[in-house]
XYZ file of N, CA, C and O in Angstrom:
684
model
N -27.244 -27.533 6.077
C -26.291 -28.573 5.755
C -25.465 -28.862 7.010
O -24.713 -28.001 7.467
N -25.601 -30.032 7.589
C -24.877 -30.343 8.822
C -23.364 -30.290 8.599
O -22.850 -30.758 7.604
N -22.700 -29.701 9.573
C -21.236 -29.664 9.528
C -20.654 -28.501 8.747
O -19.459 -28.289 8.772
N -21.471 -27.751 8.044
C -20.936 -26.662 7.214
C -20.225 -25.587 8.033
O -19.129 -25.186 7.674
N -20.785 -25.099 9.162
C -20.061 -24.082 9.920
C -18.701 -24.578 10.416
O -17.726 -23.856 10.379
N -18.620 -25.833 10.870
C -17.342 -26.366 11.332
C -16.354 -26.479 10.184
O -15.170 -26.190 10.345
N -16.826 -26.894 9.030
C -15.962 -26.988 7.862
C -15.422 -25.620 7.506
O -14.239 -25.460 7.227
N -16.279 -24.593 7.518
C -15.860 -23.239 7.198
C -14.806 -22.765 8.184
O -13.789 -22.189 7.795
N -15.009 -23.043 9.471
C -14.039 -22.612 10.476
C -12.706 -23.322 10.304
O -11.659 -22.716 10.429
N -12.721 -24.618 10.011
C -11.463 -25.350 9.905
C -10.723 -25.035 8.615
O -9.512 -25.002 8.576
N -11.471 -24.781 7.531
C -10.817 -24.489 6.255
C -10.451 -23.023 6.128
O -9.560 -22.673 5.387
N -11.123 -22.135 6.819
C -10.873 -20.712 6.695
C -11.535 -20.150 5.451
O -12.265 -20.832 4.746
N -11.271 -18.904 5.211
C -11.848 -18.213 4.073
C -10.812 -18.108 2.961
O -9.627 -17.981 3.216
N -11.265 -18.101 1.746
C -10.367 -17.929 0.608
C -9.727 -16.545 0.666
O -10.361 -15.574 1.097
N -8.494 -16.443 0.218
C -7.826 -15.141 0.172
C -8.084 -14.425 -1.152
O -7.712 -13.262 -1.300
N -8.732 -15.087 -2.092
C -8.872 -14.496 -3.432
C -9.664 -13.189 -3.422
O -9.307 -12.245 -4.123
N -10.714 -13.095 -2.634
C -11.486 -11.847 -2.591
C -10.705 -10.754 -1.880
O -10.785 -9.587 -2.256
N -9.964 -11.108 -0.842
C -9.120 -10.120 -0.157
C -8.104 -9.551 -1.140
O -7.910 -8.336 -1.231
N -7.472 -10.438 -1.907
C -6.469 -10.008 -2.879
C -7.086 -9.173 -3.993
O -6.518 -8.149 -4.405
N -8.248 -9.580 -4.497
C -8.895 -8.838 -5.586
C -9.292 -7.433 -5.130
O -9.044 -6.449 -5.836
N -9.896 -7.347 -3.961
C -10.280 -6.042 -3.427
C -9.047 -5.184 -3.204
O -9.020 -3.996 -3.558
N -8.016 -5.774 -2.637
C -6.777 -5.043 -2.365
C -6.147 -4.530 -3.649
O -5.690 -3.380 -3.707
N -6.108 -5.359 -4.688
C -5.547 -4.924 -5.962
C -6.321 -3.726 -6.513
O -5.723 -2.796 -7.071
N -7.633 -3.732 -6.354
C -8.436 -2.596 -6.795
C -8.082 -1.325 -6.041
O -7.943 -0.251 -6.634
N -7.911 -1.443 -4.721
C -7.543 -0.278 -3.913
C -6.148 0.214 -4.309
O -5.939 1.423 -4.480
N -5.203 -0.705 -4.467
C -3.860 -0.308 -4.908
C -3.935 0.481 -6.213
O -3.279 1.517 -6.358
N -4.709 -0.004 -7.174
C -4.823 0.667 -8.474
C -5.378 2.079 -8.335
O -4.870 3.019 -8.953
N -6.403 2.218 -7.532
C -7.014 3.538 -7.347
C -6.052 4.483 -6.639
O -5.891 5.643 -7.039
N -5.392 4.009 -5.602
C -4.471 4.862 -4.839
C -3.330 5.349 -5.727
O -2.976 6.536 -5.718
N -2.768 4.452 -6.518
C -1.674 4.854 -7.409
C -2.179 5.867 -8.432
O -1.475 6.822 -8.771
N -3.391 5.692 -8.919
C -3.959 6.640 -9.881
C -4.191 8.000 -9.237
O -3.921 9.044 -9.844
N -4.664 8.015 -7.983
C -4.921 9.283 -7.304
C -3.651 10.117 -7.137
O -3.723 11.348 -7.105
N -2.518 9.464 -7.036
C -1.264 10.199 -6.849
C -1.023 11.205 -7.982
O -0.590 12.326 -7.742
N -1.272 10.808 -9.195
C -0.943 11.657 -10.347
C -1.912 12.822 -10.498
O -1.590 13.819 -11.153
N -3.066 12.733 -9.889
C -4.052 13.799 -10.047
C -3.601 15.128 -9.448
O -4.154 16.176 -9.775
N -2.596 15.105 -8.589
C -2.050 16.340 -8.031
C -1.149 17.070 -9.013
O -0.827 18.232 -8.823
N -0.735 16.394 -10.056
C 0.133 17.011 -11.063
C -0.759 17.766 -12.040
O -1.402 17.170 -12.894
N -0.822 19.059 -11.890
C -1.683 19.896 -12.724
C -0.825 20.696 -13.701
O 0.230 21.214 -13.347
N -1.321 20.798 -14.933
C -0.648 21.636 -15.923
C -0.799 23.103 -15.539
O -1.871 23.515 -15.059
N 0.232 23.885 -15.752
C 0.089 25.325 -15.502
C -0.963 25.922 -16.432
O -1.025 25.575 -17.606
N -1.789 26.795 -15.910
C -2.824 27.447 -16.711
C -2.230 28.714 -17.324
O -2.170 29.757 -16.676
N -1.775 28.593 -18.563
C -1.114 29.702 -19.241
C -1.711 29.898 -20.622
O -2.114 28.935 -21.278
N -1.715 31.115 -21.050
C -2.068 31.358 -22.450
C -0.871 30.920 -23.299
O 0.243 30.754 -22.795
N -1.111 30.785 -24.590
C -0.024 30.369 -25.473
C 1.122 31.372 -25.425
O 2.297 30.987 -25.377
N 0.801 32.645 -25.377
C 1.844 33.687 -25.329
C 2.651 33.586 -24.036
O 3.880 33.720 -24.044
N 1.973 33.357 -22.924
C 2.672 33.201 -21.643
C 3.528 31.941 -21.642
O 4.630 31.930 -21.098
N 3.013 30.890 -22.248
C 3.709 29.602 -22.247
C 5.061 29.696 -22.929
O 6.016 29.047 -22.507
N 5.165 30.500 -23.976
C 6.443 30.643 -24.673
C 7.535 31.139 -23.745
O 8.703 30.784 -23.902
N 7.151 31.930 -22.759
C 8.130 32.533 -21.859
C 8.246 31.775 -20.529
O 9.338 31.587 -20.011
N 7.122 31.328 -19.999
C 7.130 30.815 -18.621
C 6.834 29.331 -18.467
O 6.836 28.831 -17.339
N 6.590 28.608 -19.549
C 6.227 27.197 -19.407
C 7.351 26.381 -18.771
O 7.118 25.632 -17.820
N 8.560 26.504 -19.286
C 9.666 25.721 -18.734
C 9.893 26.018 -17.253
O 9.969 25.078 -16.453
N 9.989 27.281 -16.819
C 10.157 27.528 -15.378
C 9.009 26.970 -14.530
O 9.235 26.474 -13.424
N 7.785 27.040 -15.071
C 6.658 26.513 -14.301
C 6.680 24.984 -14.243
O 6.305 24.400 -13.227
N 7.133 24.343 -15.305
C 7.280 22.884 -15.264
C 8.384 22.488 -14.287
O 8.235 21.519 -13.540
N 9.471 23.234 -14.285
C 10.551 22.956 -13.332
C 10.092 23.164 -11.887
O 10.535 22.457 -10.988
N 9.179 24.095 -11.689
C 8.636 24.338 -10.351
C 7.809 23.150 -9.855
O 7.570 23.014 -8.648
N 7.377 22.289 -10.791
C 6.637 21.082 -10.394
C 7.567 19.985 -9.867
O 7.095 18.921 -9.475
N 8.859 20.229 -9.855
C 9.836 19.234 -9.412
C 9.517 18.583 -8.071
O 9.526 17.350 -7.958
N 9.229 19.371 -7.023
C 8.896 18.735 -5.733
C 7.661 17.844 -5.804
O 7.618 16.781 -5.188
N 6.653 18.270 -6.563
C 5.450 17.431 -6.719
C 5.801 16.141 -7.446
O 5.338 15.059 -7.077
N 6.612 16.257 -8.485
C 7.018 15.079 -9.253
C 7.837 14.126 -8.387
O 7.625 12.914 -8.410
N 8.741 14.674 -7.597
C 9.564 13.840 -6.722
C 8.704 13.126 -5.674
O 8.866 11.922 -5.442
N 7.777 13.840 -5.052
C 6.921 13.190 -4.048
C 6.041 12.131 -4.704
O 5.778 11.077 -4.117
N 5.592 12.378 -5.931
C 4.818 11.393 -6.689
C 5.642 10.126 -6.928
O 5.174 9.010 -6.665
N 6.864 10.297 -7.429
C 7.714 9.139 -7.734
C 7.999 8.333 -6.463
O 7.894 7.100 -6.463
N 8.339 9.015 -5.381
C 8.634 8.320 -4.119
C 7.405 7.530 -3.655
O 7.495 6.349 -3.321
N 6.248 8.175 -3.649
C 5.038 7.496 -3.174
C 4.621 6.371 -4.110
O 4.165 5.316 -3.649
N 4.777 6.557 -5.410
C 4.460 5.496 -6.356
C 5.325 4.274 -6.075
O 4.825 3.142 -6.035
N 6.619 4.493 -5.852
C 7.520 3.372 -5.567
C 7.215 2.721 -4.218
O 7.285 1.494 -4.085
N 6.859 3.522 -3.227
C 6.481 2.962 -1.925
C 5.223 2.103 -2.067
O 5.170 0.964 -1.579
N 4.215 2.616 -2.742
C 2.975 1.857 -2.927
C 3.240 0.609 -3.763
O 2.716 -0.469 -3.469
N 4.071 0.734 -4.783
C 4.439 -0.434 -5.585
C 5.148 -1.490 -4.757
O 4.901 -2.691 -4.908
N 6.008 -1.043 -3.853
C 6.705 -1.977 -2.956
C 5.712 -2.683 -2.039
O 5.805 -3.893 -1.816
N 4.736 -1.938 -1.533
C 3.694 -2.562 -0.710
C 2.862 -3.551 -1.522
O 2.439 -4.574 -1.002
N 2.610 -3.242 -2.788
C 1.846 -4.164 -3.627
C 2.598 -5.489 -3.773
O 2.012 -6.564 -3.644
N 3.916 -5.403 -4.016
C 4.729 -6.627 -4.129
C 4.700 -7.387 -2.805
O 4.495 -8.608 -2.776
N 4.891 -6.676 -1.698
C 4.894 -7.324 -0.385
C 3.536 -7.943 -0.063
O 3.462 -9.059 0.477
N 2.480 -7.241 -0.397
C 1.123 -7.757 -0.160
C 0.912 -9.038 -0.969
O 0.404 -10.036 -0.452
N 1.317 -9.000 -2.222
C 1.210 -10.187 -3.074
C 1.994 -11.353 -2.463
O 1.490 -12.473 -2.360
N 3.228 -11.077 -2.049
C 4.052 -12.120 -1.448
C 3.436 -12.662 -0.170
O 3.394 -13.877 0.049
N 2.953 -11.781 0.687
C 2.359 -12.222 1.957
C 1.177 -13.152 1.714
O 1.039 -14.190 2.364
N 0.328 -12.790 0.752
C -0.854 -13.605 0.507
C -0.536 -14.877 -0.279
O -1.331 -15.809 -0.276
N 0.625 -14.931 -0.911
C 1.052 -16.179 -1.539
C 1.432 -17.211 -0.471
O 1.333 -18.407 -0.703
N 1.867 -16.732 0.686
C 2.234 -17.623 1.779
C 1.044 -17.984 2.669
O 1.118 -18.920 3.445
N -0.047 -17.218 2.559
C -1.242 -17.517 3.356
C -2.052 -18.590 2.643
O -2.404 -18.453 1.484
N -2.330 -19.644 3.360
C -3.116 -20.735 2.781
C -4.602 -20.383 2.721
O -5.326 -20.820 1.846
N -5.015 -19.582 3.671
C -6.415 -19.187 3.758
C -6.481 -17.897 4.567
O -5.485 -17.427 5.081
N -7.657 -17.336 4.650
C -7.857 -16.127 5.428
C -8.858 -16.358 6.537
O -9.394 -17.454 6.684
N -9.068 -15.338 7.314
C -10.124 -15.345 8.322
C -10.574 -13.897 8.533
O -10.041 -12.977 7.909
N -11.537 -13.714 9.376
C -12.089 -12.367 9.550
C -11.086 -11.395 10.150
O -11.069 -10.216 9.787
N -10.241 -11.857 11.021
C -9.219 -10.969 11.590
C -8.269 -10.500 10.490
O -7.946 -9.309 10.402
N -7.841 -11.418 9.638
C -6.966 -11.040 8.534
C -7.680 -10.055 7.606
O -7.069 -9.087 7.134
N -8.962 -10.275 7.362
C -9.720 -9.355 6.508
C -9.717 -7.945 7.103
O -9.516 -6.959 6.388
N -9.892 -7.834 8.418
C -9.926 -6.517 9.057
C -8.531 -5.901 9.133
O -8.389 -4.683 8.955
N -7.510 -6.697 9.391
C -6.146 -6.158 9.351
C -5.828 -5.620 7.957
O -5.232 -4.548 7.806
N -6.234 -6.364 6.943
C -6.024 -5.923 5.571
C -6.811 -4.637 5.300
O -6.304 -3.724 4.645
N -8.030 -4.559 5.797
C -8.848 -3.361 5.590
C -8.194 -2.141 6.231
O -8.149 -1.055 5.637
N -7.651 -2.306 7.435
C -6.968 -1.187 8.103
C -5.708 -0.804 7.327
O -5.413 0.383 7.153
N -4.984 -1.807 6.827
C -3.821 -1.516 5.989
C -4.241 -0.718 4.754
O -3.605 0.285 4.400
N -5.321 -1.131 4.084
C -5.780 -0.419 2.891
C -6.243 0.995 3.227
O -6.070 1.922 2.418
N -6.803 1.190 4.408
C -7.186 2.531 4.839
C -5.939 3.416 4.937
O -5.929 4.552 4.443
N -4.894 2.887 5.556
C -3.637 3.639 5.657
C -3.062 3.905 4.266
O -2.632 5.022 3.965
N -3.062 2.890 3.443
C -2.526 3.011 2.087
C -3.280 4.076 1.301
O -2.675 4.897 0.610
N -4.596 4.078 1.423
C -5.396 5.021 0.644
C -5.241 6.455 1.131
O -5.633 7.392 0.427
N -4.652 6.647 2.299
C -4.408 8.011 2.779
C -3.109 8.597 2.227
O -2.881 9.791 2.352
N -2.268 7.795 1.605
C -0.959 8.258 1.123
C -1.049 9.410 0.125
O -0.196 10.306 0.166
N -2.028 9.479 -0.769
C -2.061 10.635 -1.677
C -2.122 11.993 -0.967
O -1.570 12.974 -1.463
N -2.770 12.077 0.180
C -2.853 13.361 0.876
C -1.480 13.855 1.346
O -1.079 14.975 1.003
N -0.723 13.080 2.132
C 0.593 13.599 2.528
C 1.562 13.727 1.353
O 2.487 14.533 1.409
N 1.326 12.955 0.288
C 2.144 13.113 -0.916
C 1.915 14.496 -1.514
O 2.874 15.202 -1.870
N 0.654 14.899 -1.620
C 0.335 16.235 -2.146
C 0.863 17.318 -1.210
O 1.416 18.324 -1.656
N 0.723 17.104 0.084
C 1.219 18.055 1.073
C 2.733 18.223 0.940
O 3.251 19.345 0.914
N 3.423 17.120 0.818
C 4.875 17.160 0.665
C 5.267 17.830 -0.652
O 6.222 18.608 -0.694
N 4.537 17.547 -1.712
C 4.829 18.169 -3.000
C 4.662 19.674 -2.985
O 5.401 20.400 -3.647
N 3.701 20.165 -2.221
C 3.447 21.606 -2.154
C 4.298 22.321 -1.104
O 4.643 23.489 -1.281
N 4.625 21.614 -0.012
C 5.306 22.262 1.111
C 6.516 21.454 1.579
O 6.757 21.311 2.782
N 7.287 20.945 0.618
C 8.388 20.022 0.909
C 9.339 20.481 2.017
O 9.709 19.673 2.856
N 9.756 21.724 2.051
C 10.739 22.053 3.087
C 10.149 22.224 4.489
O 10.891 22.277 5.464
N 8.842 22.296 4.608
C 8.248 22.552 5.923
C 8.209 21.277 6.766
O 7.762 20.226 6.302
N 8.648 21.379 8.009
C 8.663 20.193 8.883
C 7.301 19.523 9.045
O 7.227 18.308 9.153
N 6.232 20.291 9.064
C 4.895 19.699 9.229
C 4.575 18.782 8.049
O 4.028 17.686 8.229
N 4.918 19.208 6.835
C 4.655 18.389 5.648
C 5.483 17.109 5.685
O 4.969 16.016 5.420
N 6.752 17.242 6.031
C 7.641 16.075 6.090
C 7.198 15.128 7.200
O 7.140 13.907 7.009
N 6.838 15.682 8.357
C 6.403 14.847 9.482
C 5.087 14.136 9.171
O 4.917 12.963 9.525
N 4.166 14.811 8.515
C 2.888 14.185 8.150
C 3.130 13.029 7.196
O 2.559 11.944 7.361
N 3.995 13.246 6.212
C 4.325 12.183 5.268
C 4.982 11.013 6.010
O 4.593 9.854 5.844
N 5.964 11.321 6.836
C 6.674 10.280 7.574
C 5.772 9.502 8.519
O 5.866 8.272 8.619
N 4.884 10.197 9.204
C 3.960 9.530 10.126
C 3.009 8.603 9.370
O 2.746 7.483 9.812
N 2.525 9.061 8.229
C 1.656 8.216 7.407
C 2.392 6.952 6.979
O 1.854 5.840 7.041
N 3.634 7.111 6.547
C 4.430 5.955 6.124
C 4.712 5.016 7.304
O 4.658 3.795 7.151
N 4.977 5.583 8.467
C 5.251 4.769 9.653
C 4.023 3.950 10.064
O 4.131 2.738 10.291
N 2.872 4.589 10.134
C 1.650 3.874 10.532
C 1.313 2.791 9.509
O 0.957 1.664 9.875
N 1.470 3.110 8.227
C 1.197 2.121 7.183
C 2.124 0.921 7.332
O 1.686 -0.232 7.237
N 3.396 1.177 7.599
C 4.367 0.090 7.775
C 4.039 -0.765 8.999
O 4.118 -1.995 8.946
N 3.661 -0.129 10.080
C 3.318 -0.874 11.300
C 2.116 -1.790 11.041
O 2.133 -2.971 11.415
N 1.097 -1.255 10.396
C -0.106 -2.055 10.128
C 0.209 -3.194 9.160
O -0.225 -4.333 9.359
N 0.981 -2.904 8.110
C 1.336 -3.975 7.177
C 2.104 -5.077 7.903
O 1.828 -6.268 7.718
N 3.078 -4.690 8.723
C 3.871 -5.690 9.438
C 3.031 -6.462 10.441
O 3.255 -7.662 10.640
N 2.062 -5.811 11.065
C 1.146 -6.530 11.966
C 0.364 -7.583 11.188
O 0.192 -8.716 11.657
N -0.067 -7.220 9.984
C -0.795 -8.179 9.152
C 0.114 -9.347 8.769
O -0.294 -10.508 8.837
N 1.348 -9.045 8.348
C 2.286 -10.110 7.990
C 2.560 -11.014 9.188
O 2.549 -12.235 9.067
N 2.798 -10.434 10.362
C 3.069 -11.247 11.544
C 1.854 -12.101 11.915
O 2.005 -13.230 12.367
N 0.663 -11.554 11.707
C -0.531 -12.340 11.979
C -0.592 -13.547 11.044
O -0.882 -14.660 11.485
N -0.301 -13.349 9.768
C -0.274 -14.472 8.819
C 0.792 -15.477 9.220
O 0.546 -16.685 9.260
N 1.996 -14.972 9.526
C 3.142 -15.848 9.750
C 3.120 -16.553 11.100
O 3.556 -17.702 11.197
N 2.640 -15.881 12.146
C 2.793 -16.427 13.495
C 1.511 -16.537 14.317
O 1.419 -17.381 15.192
N 0.551 -15.663 14.084
C -0.547 -15.555 15.032
C -1.827 -16.235 14.663
O -2.796 -16.128 15.397
N -1.858 -16.942 13.541
C -3.177 -17.350 13.091
C -3.288 -18.778 12.588
O -4.389 -19.273 12.422
N -2.192 -19.403 12.296
C -2.252 -20.712 11.656
C -2.696 -20.639 10.210
O -3.149 -21.635 9.650
N -2.580 -19.464 9.604
C -2.998 -19.281 8.210
C -1.877 -19.556 7.215
O -2.132 -19.675 6.022
N -0.660 -19.670 7.706
C 0.493 -19.884 6.831
C 0.410 -21.267 6.187
O -0.004 -22.238 6.818
N 0.796 -21.327 4.933
C 0.838 -22.617 4.230
C 1.748 -23.575 4.999
O 2.818 -23.197 5.451
N 1.328 -24.813 5.096
C 2.108 -25.804 5.844
C 3.438 -26.121 5.156
O 4.352 -26.624 5.788
N 3.554 -25.796 3.883
C 4.793 -26.080 3.141
C 5.871 -25.028 3.388
O 7.013 -25.206 2.965
N 5.548 -23.942 4.079
C 6.520 -22.884 4.354
C 7.211 -23.202 5.676
O 6.563 -23.314 6.709
N 8.527 -23.335 5.628
C 9.250 -23.680 6.857
C 9.651 -22.425 7.635
O 9.614 -21.304 7.119
N 10.055 -22.620 8.877
C 10.394 -21.520 9.776
C 11.567 -20.692 9.250
O 11.607 -19.469 9.430
N 12.515 -21.335 8.594
C 13.663 -20.610 8.045
C 13.215 -19.625 6.963
O 13.681 -18.485 6.920
N 12.299 -20.037 6.117
C 11.780 -19.153 5.072
C 11.047 -17.971 5.695
O 11.241 -16.826 5.289
N 10.220 -18.234 6.700
C 9.488 -17.165 7.369
C 10.467 -16.188 8.019
O 10.309 -14.974 7.902
N 11.509 -16.698 8.661
C 12.529 -15.839 9.269
C 13.218 -14.960 8.238
O 13.474 -13.783 8.469
N 13.507 -15.518 7.089
C 14.133 -14.762 6.020
C 13.184 -13.674 5.508
O 13.588 -12.537 5.250
N 11.912 -13.986 5.418
C 10.933 -13.018 4.968
C 10.745 -11.899 5.993
O 10.483 -10.749 5.625
N 10.898 -12.217 7.264
C 10.740 -11.217 8.316
C 11.760 -10.087 8.203
O 11.474 -8.966 8.583
N 12.920 -10.353 7.686
C 13.971 -9.329 7.604
C 13.983 -8.636 6.254
O 15.021 -8.255 5.746
N 12.820 -8.460 5.666
C 12.707 -7.667 4.462
C 12.427 -8.423 3.196
O 12.148 -7.820 2.174
N 12.501 -9.741 3.241
C 12.288 -10.514 2.035
C 10.871 -10.442 1.500
O 10.640 -10.661 0.321
N 9.918 -10.105 2.350
C 8.530 -10.023 1.917
C 8.339 -8.876 0.927
O 7.446 -8.876 0.101
N 9.236 -7.892 0.961
C 9.121 -6.726 0.081
C 9.806 -6.914 -1.261
O 9.708 -6.063 -2.122
N 10.506 -8.042 -1.439
C 11.263 -8.172 -2.683
C 10.899 -9.323 -3.533
O 10.008 -10.026 -3.530
């Protein structure tokens, strides 16, 4: 079909598949977080005496779960918002999104590490580094949509983009 490659290049790629795939990854990652919460293996007789203390001992795991769930949920909102402003996608955006999803999907590991070894600096640093790299990649993707690619909807003005740059994309 004559002209089809040029049309594809000028129109870009639909963002719907990027969003659908991303939503699937978000769902799986959030589900993986809870799998670290294991019930204590106790007999009924032991449970009468030690169940409550053992459940209370799960506090750090529960806290790391809640924090990571909220962080991932915040990224889901921001991802949704970012792609609402993108008129179309391209291969670079697809790969930036893929790298972001790779970082996102690694969050359950440092979450489990933090839940098991919360006071240890290595656990805290691993969690923090994972969050930092994920944030950098997400922001690179947002900046690519907003400034580096011509993918932004033409109806979005510079003032709106500036407002989104200072945290509005997350809310």
